[in-house]
Amino acid sequence: QVQLVESGGGSVQAGDSLRLSCAASGLAWSNYHAGWFRQAPGKEREFVSAISARGANTYYADSVKGRFTISRDNARSSLYLQIDSLKPEDTAVYYCAASSAATFTTANRYSYWGQGTQVTVSS
């Protein structure tokens, strides 16, 4: 069955960096677009970043542009999110997701989701 497993979250100070990883299995990874979403307590899940299936195109929410970098390694069926200059408002559970549809920012177009990894940023 399809599994997406995130890792790399943690509790950090403002200004620190983290690298989130997502390991995919059970699907033809290189055929799927992939994205990161996050959900803070009491808020709806929001789009963070996405990357096309072969990595040619990337997309970012305005709130993370210049600080977050998405990448993927199709040979390793993996997705990454480099997060720099972390802010307290980045505190959330971060989810990776895979989609066969090229509508990168829309959560309900993603078919597969991981269980999430917690990122907590203190000031």
Short mmCIF file of N, CA and C in Angstrom, two decimals, residues 40-89:
data_model
loop_
_atom_site.label_atom_id
_atom_site.label_comp_id
_atom_site.label_asym_id
_atom_site.label_seq_id
_atom_site.Cartn_x
_atom_site.Cartn_y
_atom_site.Cartn_z
N ALA A 40 -1.58 24.43 11.76
CA ALA A 40 -1.33 24.93 13.10
C ALA A 40 -2.55 24.68 13.97
N PRO A 41 -2.38 24.65 15.29
CA PRO A 41 -3.52 24.41 16.18
C PRO A 41 -4.63 25.43 15.95
N GLY A 42 -5.85 24.92 15.78
CA GLY A 42 -7.00 25.79 15.60
C GLY A 42 -7.13 26.40 14.23
N LYS A 43 -6.26 26.01 13.30
CA LYS A 43 -6.31 26.58 11.95
C LYS A 43 -6.50 25.48 10.92
N GLU A 44 -6.91 25.90 9.74
CA GLU A 44 -7.09 24.94 8.65
C GLU A 44 -5.73 24.56 8.06
N ARG A 45 -5.69 23.41 7.42
CA ARG A 45 -4.48 22.99 6.73
C ARG A 45 -4.22 23.96 5.58
N GLU A 46 -2.96 24.37 5.42
CA GLU A 46 -2.64 25.33 4.38
C GLU A 46 -1.49 24.83 3.52
N PHE A 47 -1.51 25.28 2.28
CA PHE A 47 -0.46 24.95 1.33
C PHE A 47 0.84 25.66 1.73
N VAL A 48 1.94 24.92 1.61
CA VAL A 48 3.26 25.49 1.87
C VAL A 48 4.09 25.54 0.60
N SER A 49 4.24 24.38 -0.05
CA SER A 49 5.10 24.31 -1.22
C SER A 49 4.77 23.06 -2.01
N ALA A 50 5.09 23.08 -3.29
CA ALA A 50 4.87 21.91 -4.13
C ALA A 50 5.92 21.85 -5.22
N ILE A 51 6.07 20.66 -5.79
CA ILE A 51 7.06 20.43 -6.83
C ILE A 51 6.46 19.47 -7.84
N SER A 52 6.72 19.71 -9.10
CA SER A 52 6.19 18.84 -10.14
C SER A 52 6.89 17.49 -10.12
N ALA A 53 6.32 16.55 -10.84
CA ALA A 53 6.76 15.15 -10.75
C ALA A 53 8.25 14.97 -11.06
N ARG A 54 8.74 15.68 -12.05
CA ARG A 54 10.14 15.53 -12.42
C ARG A 54 11.01 16.61 -11.82
N GLY A 55 10.41 17.47 -11.00
CA GLY A 55 11.17 18.49 -10.30
C GLY A 55 11.42 19.77 -11.07
N ALA A 56 10.80 19.90 -12.22
CA ALA A 56 11.10 21.07 -13.06
C ALA A 56 10.48 22.35 -12.52
N ASN A 57 9.34 22.23 -11.84
CA ASN A 57 8.61 23.41 -11.38
C ASN A 57 8.37 23.33 -9.87
N THR A 58 8.53 24.46 -9.21
CA THR A 58 8.27 24.54 -7.77
C THR A 58 7.32 25.69 -7.48
N TYR A 59 6.61 25.58 -6.38
CA TYR A 59 5.60 26.55 -6.01
C TYR A 59 5.69 26.79 -4.50
N TYR A 60 5.47 28.02 -4.09
CA TYR A 60 5.57 28.36 -2.68
C TYR A 60 4.43 29.29 -2.28
N ALA A 61 3.97 29.13 -1.04
CA ALA A 61 3.08 30.11 -0.46
C ALA A 61 3.86 31.40 -0.23
N ASP A 62 3.18 32.52 -0.34
CA ASP A 62 3.86 33.81 -0.16
C ASP A 62 4.54 33.90 1.19
N SER A 63 3.95 33.28 2.20
CA SER A 63 4.48 33.41 3.56
C SER A 63 5.81 32.70 3.76
N VAL A 64 6.19 31.83 2.83
CA VAL A 64 7.42 31.06 3.01
C VAL A 64 8.44 31.31 1.92
N LYS A 65 8.09 32.09 0.92
CA LYS A 65 9.03 32.36 -0.18
C LYS A 65 10.31 32.98 0.35
N GLY A 66 11.42 32.46 -0.14
CA GLY A 66 12.72 32.96 0.28
C GLY A 66 13.28 32.28 1.51
N ARG A 67 12.45 31.54 2.23
CA ARG A 67 12.91 30.84 3.44
C ARG A 67 12.83 29.32 3.31
N PHE A 68 11.89 28.83 2.52
CA PHE A 68 11.67 27.40 2.34
C PHE A 68 12.13 27.00 0.94
N THR A 69 12.71 25.80 0.85
CA THR A 69 13.12 25.26 -0.44
C THR A 69 12.67 23.81 -0.54
N ILE A 70 11.88 23.53 -1.55
CA ILE A 70 11.41 22.17 -1.77
C ILE A 70 12.30 21.48 -2.80
N SER A 71 12.50 20.20 -2.61
CA SER A 71 13.27 19.42 -3.57
C SER A 71 12.81 17.97 -3.49
N ARG A 72 13.22 17.20 -4.46
CA ARG A 72 12.86 15.78 -4.46
C ARG A 72 13.99 14.98 -5.08
N ASP A 73 14.05 13.72 -4.70
CA ASP A 73 15.02 12.77 -5.27
C ASP A 73 14.21 11.57 -5.72
N ASN A 74 13.92 11.50 -6.99
CA ASN A 74 13.06 10.43 -7.49
C ASN A 74 13.75 9.06 -7.41
N ALA A 75 15.06 9.04 -7.47
CA ALA A 75 15.77 7.76 -7.35
C ALA A 75 15.60 7.18 -5.95
N ARG A 76 15.39 8.06 -4.97
CA ARG A 76 15.18 7.62 -3.58
C ARG A 76 13.73 7.72 -3.15
N SER A 77 12.85 8.06 -4.08
CA SER A 77 11.41 8.21 -3.75
C SER A 77 11.24 9.11 -2.52
N SER A 78 11.90 10.24 -2.57
CA SER A 78 11.89 11.13 -1.41
C SER A 78 11.57 12.56 -1.78
N LEU A 79 11.04 13.25 -0.80
CA LEU A 79 10.70 14.67 -0.91
C LEU A 79 11.32 15.38 0.28
N TYR A 80 11.77 16.60 0.06
CA TYR A 80 12.44 17.35 1.12
C TYR A 80 11.87 18.77 1.21
N LEU A 81 12.00 19.34 2.40
CA LEU A 81 11.68 20.75 2.59
C LEU A 81 12.74 21.35 3.50
N GLN A 82 13.58 22.18 2.93
CA GLN A 82 14.58 22.91 3.71
C GLN A 82 13.92 24.17 4.24
N ILE A 83 13.94 24.34 5.54
CA ILE A 83 13.29 25.48 6.17
C ILE A 83 14.36 26.31 6.87
N ASP A 84 14.55 27.52 6.44
CA ASP A 84 15.53 28.41 7.04
C ASP A 84 14.82 29.59 7.72
N SER A 85 15.55 30.26 8.59
CA SER A 85 15.02 31.46 9.28
C SER A 85 13.63 31.19 9.86
N LEU A 86 13.52 30.13 10.62
CA LEU A 86 12.22 29.74 11.18
C LEU A 86 11.67 30.83 12.07
N LYS A 87 10.35 30.97 12.02
CA LYS A 87 9.62 31.95 12.81
C LYS A 87 8.60 31.22 13.69
N PRO A 88 8.21 31.81 14.81
CA PRO A 88 7.19 31.15 15.65
C PRO A 88 5.91 30.83 14.89
N GLU A 89 5.56 31.64 13.91
CA GLU A 89 4.34 31.39 13.14
C GLU A 89 4.48 30.21 12.18
#
